[in-house]
Coordinates of C-alpha atoms in Angstrom, one line a residue:
X1 CA 0.0 0.0 0.0
X2 CA 2.9 2.4 0.8
X3 CA 4.2 2.0 -2.8
X4 CA 0.9 3.2 -4.2
X5 CA 0.9 6.2 -1.9
X6 CA 4.5 7.1 -2.8
X7 CA 3.7 6.6 -6.5
X8 CA 0.8 9.1 -6.1
X9 CA 3.0 11.6 -4.4
X10 CA 5.7 11.3 -7.0
X11 CA 3.1 11.8 -9.7
X12 CA 1.8 15.0 -8.0
X13 CA 5.4 16.2 -7.4
X14 CA 6.3 15.7 -11.1
X15 CA 3.3 17.6 -12.3
X16 CA 3.7 20.5 -9.8
X17 CA 7.4 21.1 -9.7
X18 CA 7.4 22.4 -13.3
X19 CA 4.6 24.8 -12.4
X20 CA 6.5 25.8 -9.2
X21 CA 9.6 26.7 -11.2
X22 CA 7.6 28.6 -13.7
X23 CA 5.6 30.7 -11.3
X24 CA 7.5 30.8 -8.1
X25 CA 11.1 30.9 -9.5
X26 CA 10.6 33.0 -12.6
X27 CA 13.0 35.7 -11.4
X28 CA 15.6 33.2 -10.4
X29 CA 18.3 32.1 -12.9
X30 CA 19.8 28.7 -13.1
X31 CA 23.3 28.2 -11.8
X32 CA 26.3 28.7 -14.0
X33 CA 27.9 25.4 -13.1
X34 CA 27.1 21.8 -14.1
X35 CA 27.6 18.6 -12.1
X36 CA 31.0 17.9 -13.7
X37 CA 32.3 21.4 -12.9
X38 CA 31.2 21.0 -9.3
X39 CA 33.6 18.0 -9.0
X40 CA 36.5 20.3 -9.9
X41 CA 36.0 22.5 -6.8
X42 CA 38.4 22.1 -3.8
X43 CA 37.9 18.8 -2.0
X44 CA 36.4 20.3 1.2
X45 CA 34.2 22.9 -0.5
X46 CA 30.4 23.0 -0.7
X47 CA 30.7 22.9 -4.5
X48 CA 32.7 19.6 -4.4
X49 CA 30.3 18.0 -1.9
X50 CA 27.4 18.9 -4.1
X51 CA 29.1 17.4 -7.2
X52 CA 29.7 14.3 -5.2
X53 CA 26.1 14.2 -4.1
X54 CA 24.9 14.3 -7.7
X55 CA 27.4 11.6 -8.7
X56 CA 26.6 9.3 -5.7
X57 CA 22.8 9.4 -6.4
X58 CA 22.9 9.7 -10.2
X59 CA 21.0 12.9 -10.0
X60 CA 21.2 15.8 -12.4
X61 CA 20.7 19.5 -11.6
X62 CA 17.2 20.9 -12.1
X63 CA 17.5 24.5 -13.3
X64 CA 16.4 27.0 -10.6
X65 CA 16.2 24.2 -8.0
X66 CA 19.9 23.8 -7.2
X67 CA 19.5 25.2 -3.7
X68 CA 17.1 22.3 -2.9
X69 CA 20.0 19.9 -3.3
X70 CA 22.2 22.0 -1.1
X71 CA 19.5 21.8 1.5
X72 CA 19.8 18.0 1.5
X73 CA 23.6 18.3 2.2
X74 CA 23.3 21.0 4.9
X75 CA 20.4 19.3 6.8
X76 CA 21.4 15.7 6.4
X77 CA 17.9 14.9 5.0
X78 CA 17.9 11.8 2.8
X79 CA 16.3 11.6 -0.7
X80 CA 13.5 9.1 -0.2
X81 CA 10.0 10.5 -0.2
X82 CA 9.4 10.6 3.5
X83 CA 12.8 12.4 3.9
X84 CA 11.7 14.9 1.2
X85 CA 8.6 15.7 3.2
X86 CA 10.7 15.9 6.4
X87 CA 12.9 18.4 4.7
X88 CA 9.9 20.5 3.8
X89 CA 8.9 20.5 7.4
X90 CA 12.5 21.5 8.4
X91 CA 12.3 24.4 5.9
X92 CA 8.9 25.4 7.3
X93 CA 10.5 25.4 10.8
X94 CA 13.3 27.5 9.4
X95 CA 10.9 30.2 8.2
X96 CA 10.3 29.3 4.5
X97 CA 6.7 29.6 3.5
X98 CA 5.1 29.3 0.1
X99 CA 2.2 27.4 -1.5
X100 CA 4.3 24.6 -2.9
X101 CA 5.9 23.9 0.5
X102 CA 2.6 24.0 2.3
X103 CA 1.0 21.6 -0.3
X104 CA 3.9 19.2 0.2
X105 CA 3.6 19.3 4.0
X106 CA -0.2 18.8 3.9
X107 CA -0.3 16.2 1.2
X108 CA 2.8 14.4 2.6
X109 CA 1.2 14.3 6.0
X110 CA -2.1 13.0 4.7
X111 CA -0.5 10.4 2.5
X112 CA 2.3 9.2 4.8
X113 CA 1.0 9.9 8.3
X114 CA 3.1 7.2 9.8
X115 CA 6.1 9.5 9.6
X116 CA 4.5 12.4 11.6
X117 CA 7.0 12.1 14.5
X118 CA 9.9 12.4 12.1
X119 CA 8.2 15.4 10.4
X120 CA 7.7 17.2 13.7
X121 CA 11.3 16.5 14.7
X122 CA 12.4 17.9 11.4
X123 CA 10.3 21.0 12.0
X124 CA 11.9 21.5 15.4
X125 CA 15.4 21.0 13.9
X126 CA 14.6 23.7 11.4
X127 CA 13.6 26.1 14.2
X128 CA 17.0 25.5 15.9
X129 CA 19.0 26.3 12.8
X130 CA 20.0 29.7 11.5
X131 CA 17.6 30.9 8.8
X132 CA 19.2 29.6 5.6
X133 CA 16.3 28.8 3.3
X134 CA 16.7 32.0 1.3
X135 CA 20.5 32.0 0.9
X136 CA 22.1 32.1 -2.5
X137 CA 24.3 29.0 -2.2
X138 CA 25.8 29.4 -5.7
X139 CA 27.9 32.3 -4.2
X140 CA 29.0 30.0 -1.4
X141 CA 30.2 27.0 -3.5
X142 CA 33.9 27.8 -2.7
X143 CA 33.3 27.8 1.1
X144 CA 34.4 25.0 3.4
X145 CA 31.4 22.7 3.6
X146 CA 31.9 21.7 7.2
X147 CA 32.3 25.2 8.4
X148 CA 29.2 26.3 6.5
X149 CA 27.2 23.4 7.8
X150 CA 28.3 24.1 11.4
X151 CA 27.5 27.8 11.1
X152 CA 23.9 27.1 9.8
X153 CA 23.2 24.5 12.4
X154 CA 23.9 27.0 15.2
X155 CA 20.9 29.1 16.0
X156 CA 21.7 32.8 16.3
X157 CA 22.1 34.0 19.8
X158 CA 20.8 37.2 21.1
X159 CA 23.6 39.5 22.4
X160 CA 22.6 41.8 25.2
X161 CA 24.7 44.9 26.0

């Protein structure tokens, strides 16, 4: 039964992600790098880690959706469907809000409710992280991956004078 539910979610995702890119990402340009070029970055850089991610999973870059894949690296969220939904919860907790994200959260919760504890945990994790959902990660591809990940995973602290 789960296979049918996941197949339905994949069908919905396939149909809506093109519309999402067209209407929600129309001002955004695609990155100027491809998967092969990312592998030429310094070994410990975000760019190299992203290139290795694409190579490991056999994925290719989707124009205007490159940040999504960086989110997988930064958050440690997997790539199976329940992890994709968990990542949307994490991004919601991090402050991201749009119709596509809300639809993924609602539909994912309704179709795969057995993962609700994981989703809630991901939401709380997103709240604990520095707001990163709107960052331009293309400009950070040269940065040390571990340092960037550590920085994001530390919630900003209030400084009182």
